[in-house]
């Protein structure tokens, strides 16, 4: 119960008053009006207790459920009357005072226990109640835009509204609700623990999803669960979900139902994109997913491009509507994904032919995506015998351009609260190359090593609010800063919280589970072993035609100190206890 406090004067004998207060029996509110405590008081003032808002809300929810259930029964009876089904018998039963529930049961129609508020059909598998969690609108506005490449939002919402399972199913809804819990904008007034709620939705998916079910909605649910678990730093399990979704594509039977071609195309494209992006950040060869053409313009795609989107920082921001250009974005991303797939396959395929300088230069000529350029060229910076001055300018510019876009056109505009986990990895890779090879930076507003580390740490702090994977990624970045002898931010304890109790620190299992590897860094030694012996010499001769010229600039390039050098530096620090002389 919520208590209204009043200020009262203490009696002169304070100690005696305290003893009397201690010896008095404790009377608690019993929910009656007046409550037991107020009734025992000498004065006859009005009861000072009122129903807590939480209990009032629970009572309203209960009443709403009862009214909706009654409305459901009434609708069943009216439908029977409108079709002239057993009209005299129904009227007779109503006259006799039989309950609506008994009449509906006698008609053989859907009883109350089958009545649901979210799932498209009778199901006990969906844990979501819009009236309970006040997220009914969020399920349509958060995950669907976030996951637009996985399915057709229009067909999903249409099936949802018609209670059809063509493009909407209980497991898919629960998976989306789990995702929505991570993306929910937490408010101080929230009484719901959205982290726990998200886990309940995920548990509901895991309990009821059938890996042998080859329907398109089940495949989509597995793909969504990949995103959910990768957000939770469960990358190993997430990888398995994505593999199940990918392997199931070949077993889906083509349907003649309206919209299937569009839904199928989006699903295949989305799963292909996720595979390539995940392979890029975990340094693997992506599987080949090619069941449809991604570049063709569909008949409904002009409408998708014209759909209005509101690009806001906070939900209540007043901002103009702009054409979303969703179809165009998807087509162009498919072209980029094809290039990224070629690069990842070339670099990480241990069974393929050795890499020549020409192979790498040809791929470079196709790419404008900063993170992909960094991954392609970064191994050259510590490749023995390679003239690194030829690539330093290009690598520096792409790293700075990538960080600039993330800072000025993403973090500053929208915050990093909702940034995808795959973008977090891009942030780490861009930051790493600056901290590791260009810690001194250069003039002109670019980020040096400490500034890049701070920017990445702060961005991950914003993401950590709803995406737990940001925690172990911060820890990896902290270790990189120490390895490169870069000072950490003074307010590190404010922007990097420790793991949740009972854990005191991140262990190797946490790091491996976040990105399937002990660290986010490229396996450069493995890549170096794939270069042809003539790689460096060939680059010198072919590189200039691709723009790789040795330039004199203000870039402060340095190498990482050795372990012995770092130890000596540590001993010289005043705060080190070993420096006692």
XYZ file of C-alpha atoms in Angstrom:
581
model
C 0.000 0.000 0.000
C 1.130 3.580 -0.601
C 1.366 5.620 2.576
C 0.879 9.388 2.710
C 3.425 10.754 5.177
C 2.645 13.531 7.650
C 5.111 15.609 9.673
C 4.495 15.360 13.446
C 6.275 16.985 16.402
C 8.309 14.751 18.716
C 7.265 14.698 22.397
C 9.629 16.240 24.954
C 10.790 12.892 26.339
C 12.296 11.508 23.167
C 13.913 8.426 24.754
C 10.668 7.395 26.475
C 8.832 7.930 23.211
C 11.278 5.641 21.389
C 10.821 2.880 23.981
C 7.041 3.130 23.738
C 7.204 3.084 19.966
C 9.454 0.017 20.041
C 7.109 -1.850 22.373
C 3.948 -1.059 20.405
C 2.565 -3.903 18.265
C 3.102 -3.380 14.550
C -0.181 -2.921 12.714
C -0.095 -3.321 8.978
C -2.665 -2.352 6.425
C -5.076 -5.220 5.728
C -6.538 -3.734 2.558
C -9.911 -2.928 4.162
C -11.459 0.511 4.336
C -10.785 1.831 6.898
C -7.715 -0.344 7.381
C -6.968 -2.065 10.680
C -4.228 0.385 11.562
C -6.404 3.455 11.055
C -9.308 1.841 12.906
C -7.074 1.332 15.976
C -6.112 4.990 16.142
C -7.668 7.242 18.776
C -8.363 10.052 16.335
C -11.131 9.619 13.811
C -9.419 11.169 10.805
C -9.845 9.705 7.337
C -7.858 6.559 6.503
C -4.460 7.662 5.247
C -3.810 4.631 3.066
C -4.702 4.214 -0.568
C -4.336 1.398 -3.042
C -0.837 1.168 -4.553
C -0.774 1.953 -8.242
C 0.679 -1.513 -8.915
C -2.343 -3.227 -7.362
C -4.717 -0.827 -9.086
C -3.093 -1.696 -12.390
C -3.363 -5.432 -11.665
C -7.065 -5.025 -10.919
C -7.608 -3.120 -14.159
C -5.735 -5.792 -16.106
C -7.925 -8.441 -14.514
C -11.090 -6.534 -15.432
C -9.874 -6.031 -19.006
C -9.213 -9.741 -19.383
C -12.655 -10.594 -18.032
C -14.346 -8.111 -20.374
C -12.408 -9.368 -23.380
C -13.267 -12.956 -22.532
C -16.935 -12.034 -22.197
C -16.780 -10.165 -25.503
C -15.241 -13.256 -27.100
C -18.120 -15.448 -25.883
C -20.732 -12.924 -26.995
C -19.185 -12.788 -30.448
C -19.327 -16.583 -30.743
C -23.033 -16.603 -29.878
C -23.867 -13.719 -32.244
C -22.032 -15.457 -35.073
C -24.113 -18.566 -34.509
C -27.335 -16.515 -34.532
C -26.331 -14.649 -37.699
C -25.861 -17.925 -39.562
C -29.206 -19.331 -38.355
C -27.366 -21.993 -36.397
C -29.618 -23.523 -33.716
C -31.372 -20.189 -33.181
C -34.391 -21.505 -31.191
C -32.165 -23.600 -28.929
C -29.816 -20.675 -28.281
C -32.686 -18.342 -27.404
C -34.181 -20.973 -25.113
C -30.905 -21.420 -23.272
C -30.516 -17.646 -22.900
C -34.039 -17.409 -21.447
C -33.173 -20.166 -18.982
C -30.220 -18.126 -17.709
C -27.456 -20.400 -18.920
C -24.016 -18.828 -18.945
C -22.458 -17.622 -22.176
C -19.582 -20.033 -21.608
C -21.857 -23.070 -21.383
C -23.739 -22.022 -24.546
C -20.501 -21.565 -26.497
C -19.273 -24.939 -25.286
C -22.600 -26.526 -26.327
C -22.206 -24.945 -29.786
C -18.786 -26.549 -30.075
C -17.098 -23.220 -30.662
C -13.887 -21.762 -29.216
C -14.198 -21.719 -25.383
C -12.622 -19.237 -22.998
C -9.543 -21.321 -22.295
C -8.710 -21.089 -25.992
C -9.159 -17.344 -26.079
C -5.826 -15.547 -26.578
C -4.730 -11.987 -26.932
C -1.666 -12.180 -29.116
C -0.821 -15.421 -30.862
C -2.455 -15.869 -34.264
C -4.311 -19.015 -33.217
C -5.212 -21.026 -30.139
C -1.927 -21.430 -28.300
C -0.499 -21.614 -24.836
C 2.954 -20.970 -26.228
C 2.894 -17.194 -26.382
C 3.724 -15.591 -23.050
C 2.947 -12.081 -24.223
C -0.104 -10.124 -23.052
C -0.293 -6.563 -24.340
C -2.445 -5.492 -21.413
C 0.075 -6.922 -18.956
C 3.237 -5.421 -20.343
C 2.040 -2.373 -22.279
C 4.262 -3.310 -25.220
C 1.596 -3.998 -27.807
C 2.763 -1.108 -29.960
C 6.450 -1.800 -29.428
C 6.301 -5.204 -31.069
C 5.362 -3.530 -34.340
C 7.691 -0.530 -34.180
C 10.925 -1.882 -32.684
C 11.961 -5.311 -33.955
C 10.263 -5.150 -37.339
C 12.173 -2.119 -38.553
C 15.311 -3.467 -36.919
C 14.918 -6.837 -38.668
C 13.345 -5.620 -41.892
C 15.650 -7.726 -44.057
C 14.398 -10.983 -42.510
C 10.758 -10.806 -43.522
C 7.987 -8.644 -44.897
C 6.577 -6.480 -42.140
C 3.359 -5.885 -44.079
C 2.576 -9.587 -44.515
C 3.528 -10.309 -40.900
C 1.182 -7.661 -39.527
C -1.589 -8.726 -41.906
C -1.342 -12.365 -40.780
C -1.170 -11.247 -37.167
C -4.367 -9.232 -37.553
C -6.212 -12.052 -39.337
C -4.999 -14.667 -36.828
C -3.392 -16.527 -39.699
C -0.189 -18.542 -39.462
C 0.830 -17.929 -43.054
C 3.468 -15.358 -42.119
C 3.064 -15.112 -38.341
C 3.320 -17.841 -35.697
C 3.506 -18.059 -31.884
C 7.240 -18.874 -31.850
C 8.000 -15.988 -34.199
C 5.943 -13.593 -32.082
C 7.719 -14.730 -28.911
C 11.114 -14.358 -30.590
C 10.212 -10.820 -31.663
C 8.998 -10.015 -28.158
C 12.333 -11.220 -26.772
C 14.055 -8.866 -29.196
C 11.695 -6.028 -28.271
C 12.642 -6.396 -24.609
C 16.269 -5.626 -25.505
C 15.234 -2.605 -27.558
C 12.616 -1.294 -25.135
C 13.165 2.289 -24.024
C 13.333 1.904 -20.257
C 11.448 4.537 -18.279
C 11.651 5.272 -14.571
C 7.985 4.393 -14.195
C 8.505 0.876 -15.566
C 7.531 -1.813 -13.085
C 8.353 -4.623 -15.492
C 11.808 -6.199 -15.468
C 12.304 -6.289 -19.224
C 15.508 -8.297 -18.990
C 13.715 -11.078 -17.145
C 10.697 -10.755 -19.417
C 12.922 -11.135 -22.464
C 14.387 -14.311 -21.000
C 10.881 -15.684 -20.480
C 9.999 -15.016 -24.103
C 13.210 -16.720 -25.196
C 12.469 -19.709 -22.968
C 9.015 -19.955 -24.540
C 10.605 -20.069 -28.001
C 13.112 -22.733 -26.987
C 10.427 -24.884 -25.401
C 8.068 -24.824 -28.359
C 10.079 -24.338 -31.531
C 10.383 -27.446 -33.686
C 13.678 -27.677 -35.621
C 12.021 -30.182 -37.969
C 9.343 -27.660 -38.903
C 10.309 -26.226 -42.274
C 7.763 -23.408 -42.403
C 9.121 -19.998 -43.248
C 8.018 -18.513 -39.896
C 9.993 -21.122 -37.941
C 13.091 -20.374 -40.000
C 12.571 -16.664 -39.320
C 12.198 -17.384 -35.596
C 15.556 -19.199 -35.531
C 17.160 -16.221 -37.288
C 15.642 -13.788 -34.789
C 16.896 -15.964 -31.932
C 20.389 -15.669 -33.419
C 20.109 -11.895 -32.963
C 18.623 -12.232 -29.478
C 21.419 -14.482 -28.229
C 24.210 -12.547 -29.941
C 22.883 -9.467 -28.122
C 23.088 -11.417 -24.851
C 26.728 -12.413 -25.412
C 25.687 -15.986 -26.201
C 27.471 -16.113 -29.523
C 28.128 -19.862 -29.533
C 24.452 -20.733 -29.161
C 23.486 -17.910 -31.514
C 25.726 -19.421 -34.183
C 23.848 -22.706 -33.863
C 20.492 -20.977 -34.309
C 21.719 -19.283 -37.468
C 23.022 -22.592 -38.828
C 19.654 -24.280 -38.235
C 17.883 -21.432 -40.042
C 20.333 -21.625 -42.942
C 20.200 -25.416 -43.294
C 16.389 -25.371 -43.234
C 16.094 -23.089 -46.267
C 16.643 -25.936 -48.714
C 13.648 -27.854 -47.311
C 11.008 -25.134 -47.647
C 8.352 -25.980 -50.218
C 7.276 -23.149 -52.492
C 3.718 -21.994 -51.786
C 1.181 -20.408 -54.093
C -0.267 -18.247 -51.323
C -0.407 -14.500 -51.777
C 2.838 -12.792 -50.801
C 4.954 -15.928 -50.421
C 7.469 -14.911 -53.085
C 8.152 -11.589 -51.363
C 8.365 -13.156 -47.892
C 10.641 -15.940 -49.146
C 12.957 -13.483 -50.882
C 13.264 -11.324 -47.768
C 13.874 -14.338 -45.540
C 16.630 -15.772 -47.734
C 18.224 -12.352 -48.143
C 18.133 -11.666 -44.409
C 19.650 -15.016 -43.467
C 22.322 -14.638 -46.112
C 23.203 -11.159 -44.819
C 23.444 -12.388 -41.231
C 25.702 -15.276 -42.241
C 28.097 -13.040 -44.156
C 28.213 -10.315 -41.505
C 28.730 -12.815 -38.683
C 31.447 -14.598 -40.670
C 33.156 -11.255 -41.271
C 33.392 -10.385 -37.562
C 34.259 -13.937 -36.457
C 36.754 -14.487 -39.309
C 35.167 -17.515 -40.939
C 34.229 -18.564 -44.453
C 30.525 -17.672 -44.875
C 28.204 -20.375 -46.221
C 26.765 -19.943 -49.686
C 23.086 -18.939 -49.491
C 21.706 -18.468 -52.986
C 18.091 -19.524 -53.462
C 16.781 -16.385 -55.147
C 17.860 -13.233 -56.933
C 18.383 -10.286 -54.606
C 18.945 -7.525 -57.146
C 15.714 -7.711 -59.130
C 13.146 -4.992 -58.518
C 9.856 -6.485 -57.314
C 6.453 -5.148 -58.239
C 5.738 -3.850 -54.719
C 9.178 -2.403 -54.023
C 8.333 1.115 -55.164
C 5.682 1.220 -52.434
C 8.255 0.074 -49.886
C 10.568 2.893 -50.928
C 7.777 5.444 -50.563
C 6.774 4.299 -47.069
C 7.376 7.121 -44.580
C 9.888 6.675 -41.794
C 10.551 8.940 -38.814
C 14.228 9.147 -37.913
C 14.119 10.159 -34.264
C 16.546 10.119 -31.356
C 13.873 9.589 -28.713
C 10.378 8.193 -29.181
C 8.586 11.467 -28.429
C 10.774 13.601 -30.702
C 8.900 15.650 -33.287
C 10.616 14.986 -36.595
C 9.589 15.085 -40.260
C 8.745 11.965 -42.227
C 11.066 10.843 -45.001
C 10.788 8.134 -47.635
C 12.284 5.002 -46.088
C 13.835 3.709 -49.351
C 13.682 0.268 -47.776
C 13.680 -1.743 -51.005
C 16.563 0.240 -52.478
C 18.549 -0.144 -49.262
C 18.032 -3.909 -49.298
C 19.148 -4.224 -52.919
C 22.271 -2.136 -52.389
C 23.126 -3.985 -49.199
C 22.875 -7.260 -51.114
C 25.534 -5.984 -53.528
C 27.787 -5.008 -50.618
C 27.227 -8.365 -48.919
C 28.343 -10.146 -52.083
C 31.652 -8.244 -51.986
C 32.137 -8.861 -48.254
C 31.450 -12.557 -48.813
C 34.115 -12.718 -51.520
C 36.654 -10.981 -49.264
C 35.923 -13.209 -46.246
C 36.092 -16.358 -48.373
C 39.395 -15.263 -49.898
C 41.013 -14.407 -46.558
C 39.788 -17.196 -44.287
C 39.494 -20.205 -46.587
C 42.425 -22.351 -45.492
C 41.785 -24.834 -48.297
C 41.949 -22.263 -51.088
C 44.949 -21.139 -53.150
C 47.537 -18.812 -51.638
C 46.833 -15.102 -51.859
C 48.603 -12.890 -54.340
C 48.964 -9.121 -54.145
C 46.758 -8.904 -57.236
C 43.945 -10.802 -55.444
C 43.918 -8.326 -52.560
C 44.222 -5.266 -54.810
C 41.312 -6.431 -56.973
C 39.067 -6.799 -53.935
C 40.182 -3.405 -52.619
C 39.089 -1.765 -55.869
C 35.506 -2.970 -55.242
C 35.081 -1.735 -51.657
C 33.990 1.566 -50.148
C 32.934 0.045 -46.809
C 35.517 1.208 -44.249
C 35.446 -1.812 -41.956
C 35.843 -4.225 -44.877
C 38.832 -2.222 -46.162
C 40.405 -2.312 -42.705
C 40.012 -6.087 -42.469
C 41.430 -6.549 -45.963
C 44.543 -4.396 -45.445
C 45.221 -4.461 -41.699
C 47.267 -7.744 -41.832
C 49.805 -5.928 -44.028
C 50.786 -3.551 -41.214
C 52.725 -6.256 -39.366
C 53.569 -8.543 -42.287
C 57.331 -9.051 -42.131
C 59.154 -7.535 -45.073
C 56.153 -5.604 -46.380
C 56.651 -1.852 -47.109
C 53.876 -0.653 -44.793
C 54.321 2.982 -45.825
C 52.441 2.098 -49.015
C 49.211 1.269 -47.160
C 49.341 3.372 -43.988
C 47.621 6.420 -45.489
C 44.744 4.377 -46.925
C 44.226 2.401 -43.707
C 44.373 5.551 -41.579
C 41.842 7.390 -43.740
C 39.353 4.521 -43.753
C 39.658 4.004 -39.991
C 39.043 7.701 -39.346
C 36.191 7.854 -41.854
C 34.498 4.879 -40.218
C 34.845 6.338 -36.721
C 33.620 9.724 -37.977
C 30.459 8.191 -39.431
C 29.773 6.242 -36.241
C 30.329 9.347 -34.128
C 28.819 12.239 -36.074
C 26.135 10.440 -38.062
C 25.090 7.767 -35.577
C 26.055 8.283 -31.932
C 25.531 12.048 -31.966
C 22.260 11.800 -33.891
C 20.628 8.741 -32.327
C 22.896 7.498 -29.465
C 24.365 3.978 -29.507
C 21.623 2.538 -27.318
C 20.190 0.464 -30.162
C 23.255 -0.191 -32.312
C 23.328 -3.749 -33.700
C 25.895 -6.131 -32.262
C 27.530 -6.444 -35.690
C 28.115 -2.681 -35.657
C 29.770 -3.014 -32.249
C 32.337 -5.338 -33.797
C 32.980 -2.841 -36.591
C 33.539 -0.189 -33.928
C 36.097 -2.438 -32.215
C 37.990 -3.205 -35.434
C 38.227 0.459 -36.430
C 39.312 1.463 -32.932
C 41.834 -1.352 -32.696
C 43.780 -0.348 -35.802
C 44.069 3.255 -34.561
C 45.110 2.234 -31.041
C 47.519 -0.440 -32.227
C 49.241 1.302 -35.150
C 48.442 5.045 -35.021
C 48.165 5.886 -31.292
C 49.644 9.369 -31.797
C 47.093 10.350 -34.430
C 47.620 13.525 -36.388
C 46.328 17.076 -36.504
C 43.020 17.981 -38.064
C 40.300 16.683 -35.784
C 41.006 12.987 -36.175
C 40.987 10.543 -33.261
C 44.262 9.345 -31.792
C 44.584 6.130 -29.797
C 43.266 7.345 -26.408
C 40.412 9.273 -28.055
C 39.381 6.269 -30.138
C 39.441 4.024 -27.057
C 37.307 6.488 -25.091
C 34.813 6.893 -27.938
C 34.407 3.127 -28.294
C 34.103 2.608 -24.532
C 31.431 5.298 -24.230
C 29.510 3.956 -27.231
C 29.490 0.449 -25.760
C 28.356 1.862 -22.416
C 25.256 3.283 -24.129
C 24.605 -0.051 -25.830
C 25.010 -1.994 -22.611
C 21.718 -0.641 -21.260
C 19.794 -3.267 -23.197
C 22.457 -5.307 -25.004
C 24.605 -7.260 -22.503
C 27.190 -8.243 -25.140
C 28.633 -4.731 -24.864
C 30.058 -5.682 -21.440
C 32.573 -8.345 -22.533
C 33.377 -6.281 -25.633
C 34.366 -3.412 -23.337
C 36.590 -5.802 -21.408
C 38.331 -6.881 -24.623
C 38.901 -3.238 -25.530
C 40.323 -2.546 -22.068
C 42.816 -5.367 -22.578
C 43.777 -3.948 -25.971
C 44.443 -0.539 -24.407
C 46.704 -2.123 -21.796
C 48.499 -4.164 -24.452
C 49.149 -1.026 -26.497
C 50.164 1.027 -23.419
C 47.308 3.458 -23.997
C 45.991 5.253 -20.961
C 42.444 4.349 -20.065
C 39.801 7.034 -19.424
C 39.866 8.550 -15.942
C 36.177 7.818 -15.535
C 36.572 4.166 -16.560
C 34.529 2.959 -13.581
C 31.623 5.142 -14.742
C 31.564 3.998 -18.353
C 32.561 0.366 -17.754
C 30.534 -1.406 -15.098
C 31.687 -4.769 -13.703
C 29.779 -7.912 -14.699
C 26.547 -8.629 -12.903
C 26.824 -10.441 -9.562
C 27.871 -13.008 -8.555
C 30.624 -12.532 -11.156
C 33.454 -10.219 -10.124
C 35.304 -10.149 -13.433
C 35.029 -11.432 -16.980
C 36.628 -14.813 -17.593
C 37.729 -16.438 -20.832
C 34.359 -18.189 -21.251
C 32.570 -14.829 -21.296
C 34.847 -13.517 -24.032
C 34.619 -16.658 -26.163
C 30.843 -16.715 -25.850
C 30.595 -13.089 -26.951
C 32.418 -13.522 -30.259
C 33.250 -17.278 -30.501
C 36.948 -16.396 -29.991
C 39.079 -15.225 -27.031
C 39.420 -11.786 -28.678
C 37.801 -9.768 -31.446
C 41.127 -9.383 -33.324
C 41.873 -10.845 -36.752
C 43.957 -14.041 -36.897
C 46.737 -12.207 -38.746
C 49.300 -15.011 -38.417
C 46.925 -17.351 -40.198
C 46.417 -14.773 -42.951
C 50.150 -14.111 -43.307
C 50.713 -17.819 -43.902
C 48.445 -17.632 -46.947
C 50.363 -14.865 -48.737
C 52.529 -15.917 -51.669
C 56.308 -15.502 -51.188
C 56.259 -12.814 -53.895
C 53.402 -10.883 -52.235
C 55.442 -7.854 -51.094
C 57.372 -7.470 -54.331
C 54.222 -7.805 -56.414
C 52.485 -5.155 -54.303
C 55.290 -2.682 -54.894
C 54.929 -3.111 -58.648
C 51.124 -3.284 -58.899
C 50.044 -1.125 -55.952
C 50.575 2.339 -57.497
C 47.987 1.669 -60.221
C 45.431 1.136 -57.423
C 46.403 4.351 -55.613
C 48.908 2.923 -53.123
C 51.694 5.485 -53.080
C 54.131 6.248 -50.303
C 53.021 9.610 -48.956
C 54.602 11.907 -46.410
C 51.938 12.818 -43.866
C 51.529 13.756 -40.250
C 50.397 10.306 -39.210
C 52.130 9.189 -36.042
C 52.825 5.524 -36.729
C 54.320 3.454 -33.932
C 54.791 -0.170 -33.125
C 53.409 -1.960 -30.087
C 56.003 -2.244 -27.303
C 57.244 -5.733 -26.542
C 56.278 -7.505 -23.322
C 59.678 -6.637 -21.823
C 59.298 -2.971 -22.756
C 55.788 -2.821 -21.306
C 57.072 -4.373 -18.086
C 59.835 -1.794 -17.825
C 57.359 1.034 -18.419
C 55.091 -0.360 -15.714
C 57.932 -0.455 -13.184
C 58.655 3.211 -13.836
C 55.129 4.305 -12.961
C 55.024 6.111 -9.622
C 51.882 4.379 -8.446
C 53.392 0.922 -8.932
C 54.135 -0.741 -5.590
C 57.265 -2.418 -6.984
C 58.844 0.989 -7.598
C 59.692 1.456 -3.922
C 63.222 2.844 -4.139
